[in-house]
Tab-separated table of C-alpha atoms in Angstrom:
chain	number	residue	atom	x	y	z
W	1	UNK	CA	15.326	7.980	-6.892
W	2	UNK	CA	14.799	5.724	-3.882
W	3	UNK	CA	15.104	1.977	-4.473
W	4	UNK	CA	14.001	-0.666	-2.002
W	5	UNK	CA	15.475	-4.150	-2.402
W	6	UNK	CA	13.939	-6.900	-0.295
W	7	UNK	CA	15.291	-10.251	0.816
W	8	UNK	CA	14.288	-13.465	-0.900
W	9	UNK	CA	11.335	-15.791	-0.504
W	10	UNK	CA	10.913	-17.753	2.721
W	11	UNK	CA	9.174	-21.000	3.636
W	12	UNK	CA	8.348	-21.435	7.295
W	13	UNK	CA	6.476	-23.910	9.474
W	14	UNK	CA	3.511	-22.854	11.610
W	15	UNK	CA	4.664	-21.365	14.895
W	16	UNK	CA	8.015	-20.221	13.509
W	17	UNK	CA	9.185	-16.644	12.920
W	18	UNK	CA	10.244	-14.895	9.734
W	19	UNK	CA	12.415	-11.824	9.262
W	20	UNK	CA	12.242	-9.892	5.997
W	21	UNK	CA	14.756	-7.186	5.161
W	22	UNK	CA	14.485	-4.098	2.963
W	23	UNK	CA	17.675	-2.354	1.805
W	24	UNK	CA	17.378	1.326	0.876
W	25	UNK	CA	19.447	2.961	-1.843
W	26	UNK	CA	19.224	6.499	-3.162
W	27	UNK	CA	18.515	7.981	0.253
W	28	UNK	CA	19.179	7.393	3.935
W	29	UNK	CA	16.809	5.209	5.913
W	30	UNK	CA	16.930	7.779	8.714
W	31	UNK	CA	15.292	10.297	6.379
W	32	UNK	CA	12.429	7.968	5.471
W	33	UNK	CA	9.293	6.620	7.112
W	34	UNK	CA	9.397	2.924	6.322
W	35	UNK	CA	6.130	1.002	6.384
W	36	UNK	CA	5.169	-2.590	5.669
W	37	UNK	CA	2.152	-3.864	3.735
W	38	UNK	CA	1.215	-7.439	2.895
W	39	UNK	CA	-0.904	-9.059	0.216
W	40	UNK	CA	-2.303	-12.554	0.186
W	41	UNK	CA	-1.833	-13.754	-3.414
W	42	UNK	CA	-4.771	-12.664	-5.519
W	43	UNK	CA	-6.251	-10.593	-2.690
W	44	UNK	CA	-6.122	-7.048	-1.333
W	45	UNK	CA	-3.515	-5.054	0.553
W	46	UNK	CA	-3.165	-5.020	4.336
W	47	UNK	CA	-1.155	-2.446	6.284
W	48	UNK	CA	1.064	-3.900	8.997
W	49	UNK	CA	2.668	-0.812	10.471
W	50	UNK	CA	5.383	1.767	10.046
W	51	UNK	CA	7.389	4.631	11.442
W	52	UNK	CA	5.576	7.872	12.218
W	53	UNK	CA	7.974	10.758	12.915
W	54	UNK	CA	5.142	12.731	14.509
W	55	UNK	CA	4.242	10.044	17.044
W	56	UNK	CA	5.687	10.728	20.474
W	57	UNK	CA	8.746	12.911	21.038
W	58	UNK	CA	11.124	11.451	18.454
W	59	UNK	CA	8.760	9.393	16.364
W	60	UNK	CA	7.637	5.824	16.928
W	61	UNK	CA	6.751	2.716	15.031
W	62	UNK	CA	2.980	2.244	14.926
W	63	UNK	CA	1.626	-1.282	14.473
W	64	UNK	CA	-1.744	-2.522	13.292
W	65	UNK	CA	-3.660	-3.739	16.336
W	66	UNK	CA	-4.216	-7.247	14.946
W	67	UNK	CA	-0.460	-7.900	14.866
W	68	UNK	CA	0.384	-6.430	18.260
W	69	UNK	CA	2.637	-8.755	20.189
W	70	UNK	CA	3.959	-10.769	17.266
W	71	UNK	CA	5.202	-8.085	14.857
W	72	UNK	CA	8.443	-6.148	15.244
W	73	UNK	CA	9.853	-3.573	12.844
W	74	UNK	CA	13.437	-2.445	13.267
W	75	UNK	CA	15.892	-0.270	11.390
W	76	UNK	CA	19.663	-0.466	11.000
W	77	UNK	CA	20.661	3.007	9.897
W	78	UNK	CA	24.327	1.970	9.553
W	79	UNK	CA	23.359	-0.243	6.604
W	80	UNK	CA	20.148	1.591	5.584
W	81	UNK	CA	18.228	-1.648	6.036
W	82	UNK	CA	14.779	-2.056	7.570
W	83	UNK	CA	13.553	-5.357	8.986
W	84	UNK	CA	10.106	-6.809	9.646
W	85	UNK	CA	9.838	-9.844	11.914
W	86	UNK	CA	6.580	-11.741	12.349
W	87	UNK	CA	6.400	-14.495	14.934
W	88	UNK	CA	3.989	-17.335	15.766
W	89	UNK	CA	3.296	-17.762	12.070
W	90	UNK	CA	0.000	-19.241	10.887
W	91	UNK	CA	-1.041	-20.458	7.454
W	92	UNK	CA	-3.058	-17.238	7.088
W	93	UNK	CA	0.212	-15.286	7.180
W	94	UNK	CA	1.138	-16.688	3.776
W	95	UNK	CA	1.451	-13.539	1.684
W	96	UNK	CA	3.754	-11.230	-0.219
W	97	UNK	CA	5.259	-8.715	2.188
W	98	UNK	CA	6.203	-5.280	0.859
W	99	UNK	CA	8.224	-2.472	2.373
W	100	UNK	CA	7.206	0.995	1.207
W	101	UNK	CA	8.312	4.527	1.958
W	102	UNK	CA	5.558	6.504	3.585
W	103	UNK	CA	5.019	10.038	2.331
W	104	UNK	CA	3.632	12.073	5.217
W	105	UNK	CA	0.571	14.039	4.160
W	106	UNK	CA	-1.645	16.182	6.358
W	107	UNK	CA	-2.975	13.344	8.454
W	108	UNK	CA	-1.114	10.197	7.489
W	109	UNK	CA	0.801	8.340	4.845
W	110	UNK	CA	0.557	7.104	1.317
W	111	UNK	CA	3.296	5.197	-0.437
W	112	UNK	CA	5.418	6.346	-3.360
W	113	UNK	CA	8.278	3.820	-3.413
W	114	UNK	CA	7.836	0.096	-2.898
W	115	UNK	CA	10.102	-2.910	-2.618
W	116	UNK	CA	9.675	-5.793	-5.035
W	117	UNK	CA	7.927	-7.917	-2.412
W	118	UNK	CA	8.939	-11.033	-0.491
W	119	UNK	CA	6.770	-14.143	-0.601
W	120	UNK	CA	6.455	-15.797	2.780
W	121	UNK	CA	4.859	-19.241	2.701
W	122	UNK	CA	3.720	-20.845	5.947
W	123	UNK	CA	3.180	-24.548	5.557
W	124	UNK	CA	3.692	-27.689	7.575
I	1	UNK	CA	-11.484	1.062	11.466
I	2	UNK	CA	-12.503	2.771	8.228
I	3	UNK	CA	-13.693	0.303	5.607
I	4	UNK	CA	-13.221	1.171	1.937
I	5	UNK	CA	-15.569	-0.522	-0.529
I	6	UNK	CA	-14.581	-0.515	-4.179
I	7	UNK	CA	-16.935	-1.126	-7.062
I	8	UNK	CA	-17.323	-2.747	-9.422
I	9	UNK	CA	-15.160	-5.749	-8.667
I	10	UNK	CA	-14.307	-6.108	-12.337
I	11	UNK	CA	-14.688	-3.644	-15.181
I	12	UNK	CA	-14.571	-5.025	-18.741
I	13	UNK	CA	-13.807	-2.309	-21.258
I	14	UNK	CA	-12.217	-1.807	-24.664
I	15	UNK	CA	-9.180	0.247	-25.619
I	16	UNK	CA	-10.036	3.930	-25.802
I	17	UNK	CA	-13.070	3.644	-23.532
I	18	UNK	CA	-13.528	5.633	-20.341
I	19	UNK	CA	-13.210	3.823	-17.010
I	20	UNK	CA	-14.873	5.003	-13.798
I	21	UNK	CA	-13.878	3.254	-10.577
I	22	UNK	CA	-15.631	3.922	-7.282
I	23	UNK	CA	-14.296	3.886	-3.705
I	24	UNK	CA	-16.729	4.447	-0.847
I	25	UNK	CA	-15.592	4.993	2.764
I	26	UNK	CA	-17.552	3.821	5.810
I	27	UNK	CA	-17.058	7.295	7.337
I	28	UNK	CA	-15.607	10.568	6.124
I	29	UNK	CA	-11.925	10.527	5.175
I	30	UNK	CA	-11.894	14.142	4.005
I	31	UNK	CA	-9.524	14.179	1.045
I	32	UNK	CA	-7.071	11.735	2.619
I	33	UNK	CA	-7.373	9.149	-0.106
I	34	UNK	CA	-4.882	7.661	-2.547
I	35	UNK	CA	-5.216	5.425	-5.601
I	36	UNK	CA	-2.760	2.749	-6.735
I	37	UNK	CA	-2.362	0.616	-9.843
I	38	UNK	CA	-1.009	-2.915	-9.569
I	39	UNK	CA	-0.011	-5.223	-12.403
I	40	UNK	CA	0.595	-8.972	-11.982
I	41	UNK	CA	3.835	-9.748	-10.169
I	42	UNK	CA	4.511	-6.082	-9.431
I	43	UNK	CA	4.247	-3.836	-6.416
I	44	UNK	CA	1.506	-1.201	-6.327
I	45	UNK	CA	2.235	2.119	-8.018
I	46	UNK	CA	0.933	5.390	-6.572
I	47	UNK	CA	-1.304	7.209	-9.067
I	48	UNK	CA	-3.254	9.809	-7.080
I	49	UNK	CA	-2.898	11.271	-3.597
I	50	UNK	CA	-4.981	13.709	-1.589
I	51	UNK	CA	-7.958	12.460	-3.636
I	52	UNK	CA	-7.126	14.402	-6.786
I	53	UNK	CA	-3.401	15.129	-7.153
I	54	UNK	CA	-1.522	13.053	-9.692
I	55	UNK	CA	1.743	11.568	-8.464
I	56	UNK	CA	4.890	12.506	-10.425
I	57	UNK	CA	5.034	10.902	-13.853
I	58	UNK	CA	1.379	9.819	-13.924
I	59	UNK	CA	-0.350	10.584	-17.255
I	60	UNK	CA	-3.093	13.182	-17.383
I	61	UNK	CA	-5.665	10.565	-18.453
I	62	UNK	CA	-5.825	9.500	-14.791
I	63	UNK	CA	-8.070	11.765	-12.722
I	64	UNK	CA	-9.131	11.453	-9.102
I	65	UNK	CA	-12.173	13.174	-7.675
I	66	UNK	CA	-14.443	13.167	-4.634
I	67	UNK	CA	-14.280	13.893	-0.931
I	68	UNK	CA	-15.570	12.670	2.424
I	69	UNK	CA	-17.058	9.237	1.633
I	70	UNK	CA	-17.333	9.018	-2.165
I	71	UNK	CA	-14.388	8.943	-4.524
I	72	UNK	CA	-13.858	8.167	-8.195
I	73	UNK	CA	-10.831	7.305	-10.272
I	74	UNK	CA	-11.444	8.062	-13.937
I	75	UNK	CA	-9.246	6.888	-16.786
I	76	UNK	CA	-10.330	9.022	-19.719
I	77	UNK	CA	-9.237	6.735	-22.559
I	78	UNK	CA	-7.868	3.280	-21.790
I	79	UNK	CA	-4.411	2.444	-23.077
I	80	UNK	CA	-3.102	-1.160	-23.242
I	81	UNK	CA	-0.911	-0.611	-20.170
I	82	UNK	CA	-3.903	0.498	-18.045
I	83	UNK	CA	-5.389	-2.976	-17.719
I	84	UNK	CA	-4.563	-3.797	-14.118
I	85	UNK	CA	-6.004	-3.845	-10.605
I	86	UNK	CA	-6.661	-0.536	-8.843
I	87	UNK	CA	-6.785	0.005	-5.073
I	88	UNK	CA	-7.825	2.982	-2.977
I	89	UNK	CA	-6.255	3.712	0.429
I	90	UNK	CA	-7.166	6.083	3.281
I	91	UNK	CA	-4.951	7.627	5.955
I	92	UNK	CA	-7.463	9.998	7.512
I	93	UNK	CA	-8.150	7.979	10.631
I	94	UNK	CA	-5.382	5.574	11.519
I	95	UNK	CA	-4.067	3.232	12.712
I	96	UNK	CA	-4.876	1.244	10.803
I	97	UNK	CA	-4.260	2.625	7.353
I	98	UNK	CA	-6.753	0.736	5.187
I	99	UNK	CA	-7.112	-0.257	1.559
I	100	UNK	CA	-10.107	-1.095	-0.565
I	101	UNK	CA	-10.565	-4.569	-1.991
I	102	UNK	CA	-9.622	-3.514	-5.512
I	103	UNK	CA	-11.192	-3.164	-8.959
I	104	UNK	CA	-9.826	-5.189	-11.850
I	105	UNK	CA	-9.922	-3.439	-15.229
I	106	UNK	CA	-9.822	-6.060	-17.957
I	107	UNK	CA	-9.924	-6.010	-21.722
I	108	UNK	CA	-13.373	-6.690	-23.143
């Protein structure tokens, strides 16, 4: 049983950066495809990006176009911890950020295991 | 980008009633569609993948159907724990992976 434990809530000023972590237990991060999804409180879900083992020669992280240039996803396999860093924060980035393990189907991913979510508040 | 439109926005039903939730895609997604349930303060929970396959541990009262652009999640007889928000998600043509706006199932 995979468990994903995320870091705690963050409050940031506009223009700052935030880094959210996601610790994996019950499996090795290197065996998983970690993705990130966010949700503005009371609203829908928005995919940010994630690792695709079938992209390129050894797999690559694929990002949603709208976040290109200010979103970075990294993995520390020595601690089985994934990180999501979003820079140049705006008030519209206020949301709950989830990590989720992508299950690779025929053409893409759906998500079986989720972290508990991390609320990021952007406010001056 | 494939847009998923869910309807209705809110469904008001009583315990034991049948719920039918719709998800319509802006272009064909084949059978590459999943359904999730989300309760307040919780992460989404995968119910159905590949349009009609129940995820492990999901009760048989949840049934997914449809293909290409029209999909339905049916809950045959509502239990108290089924009152929640439901989202559909496609991974047929990505990036980006996209989600529908959600349907809230509330107690009438």
